[in-house]
Structures are given as structure tokens and as C-alpha cells.
mmCIF file with all atom_site columns, C-alpha atoms in Angstrom:
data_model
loop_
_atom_site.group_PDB
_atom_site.id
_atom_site.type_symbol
_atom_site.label_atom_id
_atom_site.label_alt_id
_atom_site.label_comp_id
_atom_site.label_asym_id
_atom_site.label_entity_id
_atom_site.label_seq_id
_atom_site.pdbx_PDB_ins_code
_atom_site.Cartn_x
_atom_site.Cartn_y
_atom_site.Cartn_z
_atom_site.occupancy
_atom_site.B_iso_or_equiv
_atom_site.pdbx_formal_charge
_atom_site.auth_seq_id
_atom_site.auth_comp_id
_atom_site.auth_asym_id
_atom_site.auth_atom_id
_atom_site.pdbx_PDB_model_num
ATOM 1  C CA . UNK A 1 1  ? 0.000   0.000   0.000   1.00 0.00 ? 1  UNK A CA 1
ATOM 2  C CA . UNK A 1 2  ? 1.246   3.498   -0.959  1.00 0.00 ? 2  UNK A CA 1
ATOM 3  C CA . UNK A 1 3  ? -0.172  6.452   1.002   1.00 0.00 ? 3  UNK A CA 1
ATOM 4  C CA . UNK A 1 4  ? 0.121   10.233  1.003   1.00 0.00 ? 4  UNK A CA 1
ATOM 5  C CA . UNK A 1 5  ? -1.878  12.828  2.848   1.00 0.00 ? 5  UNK A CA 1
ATOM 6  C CA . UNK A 1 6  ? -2.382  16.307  1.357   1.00 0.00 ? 6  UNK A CA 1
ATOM 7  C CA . UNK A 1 7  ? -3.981  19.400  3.567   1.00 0.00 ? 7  UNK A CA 1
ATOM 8  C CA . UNK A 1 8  ? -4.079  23.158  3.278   1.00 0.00 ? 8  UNK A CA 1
ATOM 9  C CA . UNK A 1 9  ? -6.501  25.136  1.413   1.00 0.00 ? 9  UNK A CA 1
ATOM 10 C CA . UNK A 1 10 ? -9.520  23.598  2.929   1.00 0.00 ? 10 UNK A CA 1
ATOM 11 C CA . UNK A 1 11 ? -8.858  20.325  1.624   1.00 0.00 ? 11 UNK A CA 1
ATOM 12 C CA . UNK A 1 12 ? -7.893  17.183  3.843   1.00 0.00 ? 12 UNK A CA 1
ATOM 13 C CA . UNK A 1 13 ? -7.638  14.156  2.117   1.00 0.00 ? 13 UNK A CA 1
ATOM 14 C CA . UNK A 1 14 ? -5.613  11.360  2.746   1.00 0.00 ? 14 UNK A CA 1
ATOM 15 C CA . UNK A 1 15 ? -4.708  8.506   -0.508  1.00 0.00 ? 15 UNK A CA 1
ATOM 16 C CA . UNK A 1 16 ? -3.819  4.966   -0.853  1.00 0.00 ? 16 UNK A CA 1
ATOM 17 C CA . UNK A 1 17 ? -3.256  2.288   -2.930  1.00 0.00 ? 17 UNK A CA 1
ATOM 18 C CA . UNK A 1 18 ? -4.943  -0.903  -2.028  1.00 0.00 ? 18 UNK A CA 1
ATOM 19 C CA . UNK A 1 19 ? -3.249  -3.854  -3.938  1.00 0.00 ? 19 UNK A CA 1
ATOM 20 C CA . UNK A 1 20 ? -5.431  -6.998  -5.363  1.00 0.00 ? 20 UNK A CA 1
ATOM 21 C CA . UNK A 1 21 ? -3.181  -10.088 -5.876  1.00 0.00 ? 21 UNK A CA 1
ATOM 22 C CA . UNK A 1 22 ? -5.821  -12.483 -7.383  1.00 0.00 ? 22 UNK A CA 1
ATOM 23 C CA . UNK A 1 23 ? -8.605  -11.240 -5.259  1.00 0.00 ? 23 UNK A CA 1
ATOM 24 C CA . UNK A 1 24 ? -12.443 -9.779  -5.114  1.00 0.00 ? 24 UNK A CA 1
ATOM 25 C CA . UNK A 1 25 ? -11.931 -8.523  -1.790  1.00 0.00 ? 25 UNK A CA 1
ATOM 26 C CA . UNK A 1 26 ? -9.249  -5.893  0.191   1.00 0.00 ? 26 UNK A CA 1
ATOM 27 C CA . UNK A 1 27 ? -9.296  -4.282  3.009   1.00 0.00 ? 27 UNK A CA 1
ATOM 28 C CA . UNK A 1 28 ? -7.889  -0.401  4.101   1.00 0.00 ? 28 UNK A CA 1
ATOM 29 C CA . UNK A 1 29 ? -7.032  0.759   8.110   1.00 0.00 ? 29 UNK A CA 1
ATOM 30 C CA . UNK A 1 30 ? -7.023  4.909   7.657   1.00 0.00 ? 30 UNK A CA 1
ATOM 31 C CA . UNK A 1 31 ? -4.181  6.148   8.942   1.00 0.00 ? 31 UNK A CA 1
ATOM 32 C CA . UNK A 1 32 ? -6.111  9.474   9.617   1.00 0.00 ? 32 UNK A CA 1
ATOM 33 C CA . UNK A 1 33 ? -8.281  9.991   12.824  1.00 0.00 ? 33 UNK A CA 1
ATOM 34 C CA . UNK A 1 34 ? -12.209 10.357  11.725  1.00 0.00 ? 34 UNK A CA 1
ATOM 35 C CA . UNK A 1 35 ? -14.695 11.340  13.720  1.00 0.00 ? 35 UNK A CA 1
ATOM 36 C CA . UNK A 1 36 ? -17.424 10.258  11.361  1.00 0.00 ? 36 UNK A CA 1
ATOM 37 C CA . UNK A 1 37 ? -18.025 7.952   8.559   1.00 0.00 ? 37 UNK A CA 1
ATOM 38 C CA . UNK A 1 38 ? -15.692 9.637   5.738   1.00 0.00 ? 38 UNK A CA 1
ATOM 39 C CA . UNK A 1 39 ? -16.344 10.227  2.040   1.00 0.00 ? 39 UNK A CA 1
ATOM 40 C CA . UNK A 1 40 ? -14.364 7.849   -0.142  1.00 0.00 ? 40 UNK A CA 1
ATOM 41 C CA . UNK A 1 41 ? -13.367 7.685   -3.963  1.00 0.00 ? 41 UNK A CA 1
ATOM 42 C CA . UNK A 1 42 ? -12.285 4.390   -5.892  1.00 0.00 ? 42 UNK A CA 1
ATOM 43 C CA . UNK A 1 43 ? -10.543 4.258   -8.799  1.00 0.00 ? 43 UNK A CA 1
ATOM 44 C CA . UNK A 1 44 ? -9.259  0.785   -10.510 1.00 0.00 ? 44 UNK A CA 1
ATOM 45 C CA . UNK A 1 45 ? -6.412  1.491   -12.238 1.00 0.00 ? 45 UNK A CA 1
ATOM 46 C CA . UNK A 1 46 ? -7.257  -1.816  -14.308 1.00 0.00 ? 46 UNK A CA 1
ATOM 47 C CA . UNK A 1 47 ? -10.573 -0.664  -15.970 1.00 0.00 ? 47 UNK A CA 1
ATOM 48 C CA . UNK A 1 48 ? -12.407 -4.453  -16.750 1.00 0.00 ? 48 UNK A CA 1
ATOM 49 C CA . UNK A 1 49 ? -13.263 -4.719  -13.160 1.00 0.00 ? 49 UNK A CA 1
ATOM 50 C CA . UNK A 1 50 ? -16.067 -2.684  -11.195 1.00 0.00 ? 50 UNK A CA 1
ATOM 51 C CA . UNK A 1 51 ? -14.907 -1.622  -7.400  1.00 0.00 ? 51 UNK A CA 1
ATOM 52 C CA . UNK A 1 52 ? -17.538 -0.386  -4.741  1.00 0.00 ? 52 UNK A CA 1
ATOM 53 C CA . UNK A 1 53 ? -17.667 -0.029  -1.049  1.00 0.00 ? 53 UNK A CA 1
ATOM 54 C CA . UNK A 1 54 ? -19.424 -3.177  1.222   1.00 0.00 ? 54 UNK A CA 1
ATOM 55 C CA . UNK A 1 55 ? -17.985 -2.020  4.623   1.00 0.00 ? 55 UNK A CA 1
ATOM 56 C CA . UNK A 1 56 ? -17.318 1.320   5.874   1.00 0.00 ? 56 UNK A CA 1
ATOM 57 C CA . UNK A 1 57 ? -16.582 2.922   9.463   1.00 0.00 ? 57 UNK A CA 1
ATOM 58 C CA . UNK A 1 58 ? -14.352 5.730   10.570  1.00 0.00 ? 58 UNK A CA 1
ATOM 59 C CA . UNK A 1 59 ? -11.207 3.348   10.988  1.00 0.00 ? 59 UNK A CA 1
ATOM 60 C CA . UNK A 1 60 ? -11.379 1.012   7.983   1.00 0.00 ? 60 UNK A CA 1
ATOM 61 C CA . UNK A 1 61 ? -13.314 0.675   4.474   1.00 0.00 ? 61 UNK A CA 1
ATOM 62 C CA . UNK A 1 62 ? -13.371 -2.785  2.355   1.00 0.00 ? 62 UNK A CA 1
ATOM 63 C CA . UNK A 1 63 ? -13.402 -2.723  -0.904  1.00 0.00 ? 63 UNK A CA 1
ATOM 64 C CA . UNK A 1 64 ? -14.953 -5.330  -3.132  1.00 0.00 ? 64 UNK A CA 1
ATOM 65 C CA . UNK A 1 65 ? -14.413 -5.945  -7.099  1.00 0.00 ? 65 UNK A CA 1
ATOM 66 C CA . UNK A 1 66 ? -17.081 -7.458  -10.057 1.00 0.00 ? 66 UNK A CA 1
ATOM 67 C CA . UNK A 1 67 ? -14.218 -10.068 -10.500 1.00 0.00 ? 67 UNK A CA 1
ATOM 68 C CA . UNK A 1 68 ? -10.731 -11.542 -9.193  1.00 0.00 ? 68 UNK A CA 1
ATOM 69 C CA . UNK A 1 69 ? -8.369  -9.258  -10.769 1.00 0.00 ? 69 UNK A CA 1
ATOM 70 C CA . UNK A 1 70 ? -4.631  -8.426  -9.736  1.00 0.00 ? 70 UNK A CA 1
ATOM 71 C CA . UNK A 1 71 ? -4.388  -4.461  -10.013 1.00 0.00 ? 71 UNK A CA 1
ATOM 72 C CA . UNK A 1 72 ? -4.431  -1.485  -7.909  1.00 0.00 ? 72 UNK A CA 1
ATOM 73 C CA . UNK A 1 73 ? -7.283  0.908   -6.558  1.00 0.00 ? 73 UNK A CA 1
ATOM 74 C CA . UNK A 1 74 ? -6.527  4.526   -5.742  1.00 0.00 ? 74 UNK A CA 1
ATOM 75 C CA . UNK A 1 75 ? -8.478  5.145   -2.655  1.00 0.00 ? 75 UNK A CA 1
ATOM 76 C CA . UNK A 1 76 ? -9.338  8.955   -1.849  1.00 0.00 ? 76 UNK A CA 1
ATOM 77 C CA . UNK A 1 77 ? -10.094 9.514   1.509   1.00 0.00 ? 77 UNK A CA 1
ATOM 78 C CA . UNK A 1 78 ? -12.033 12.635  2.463   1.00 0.00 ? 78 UNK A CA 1
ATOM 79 C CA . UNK A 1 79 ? -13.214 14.315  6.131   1.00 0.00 ? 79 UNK A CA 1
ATOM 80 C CA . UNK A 1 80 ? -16.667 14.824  5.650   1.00 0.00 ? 80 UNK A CA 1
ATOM 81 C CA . UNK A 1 81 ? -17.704 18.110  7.360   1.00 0.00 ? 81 UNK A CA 1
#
């Protein structure tokens, strides 16, 4: 997993890349603090697969696929205010 965390100008977010080796299903810990649920972008970086959100709470989100794929997913994470 890669991560970086950008702030100023009224924007917190905090990024990762989730790795799929042959899987549906990953999992992401925040490395942020949240006080509530957060927003959250997905982006496959391998586009034959469909990703979407099955768990989320303020410490974790799992991400599921439309297929077993080996790939990465940009995950955005955002404070929601």
C-alpha cells in the first residue's frame, strides 16, 4: 500500500493504494483519525473490473471488485464536514 496525505486550502484528504493479488476482496485501516463515517473515492487502475464499497466505518473501508483481478485501486479519503 502506498499512502500520502495532502492538507491546506480547505482540503484534507488522505490517498492509498490498495493492492489486489488475485482477489475480489481488500481491506484499508485509515491512517487518519475520523470522527465520522468519511467520504471515499475508488478508482481501478485496471478498468475491466467494477470496485464499490461493502464495509465502511471511521477506521477502515473494504473494498470489493465485479471479479478476481490483480491491479491497484486509488483510494481517496475525504473528512466529511
Amino acid at each position: 500500500d502506498e499512502i500520502m496525505m495532502l492538507s491546506g486550502g480547505g482540503i484534507d484528504v488522505e490517498t492509498a493504494i490498495v493492492d489486489f493479488n488475485d482477489s475480489f476482496q481488500e481491506s484499508y485501516s485509515f491512517t487518519k483519525t475520523y470522527s465520522s463515517i468519511p467520504v471515499i473515492g475508488l478508482t481501478p487502475v485496471d478498468e475491466s473490473v467494477n470496485v464499490f464499497i461493502t464495509t465502511l466505518t471511521t477506521t477502515s473501508v473494504t473494498i470489493e471488485a465485479s471479479a478476481n483481478f490483480t491491479g491497484k485501486v486509488h483510494v481517496h479519503i475525504y473528512k466529511d464536514e
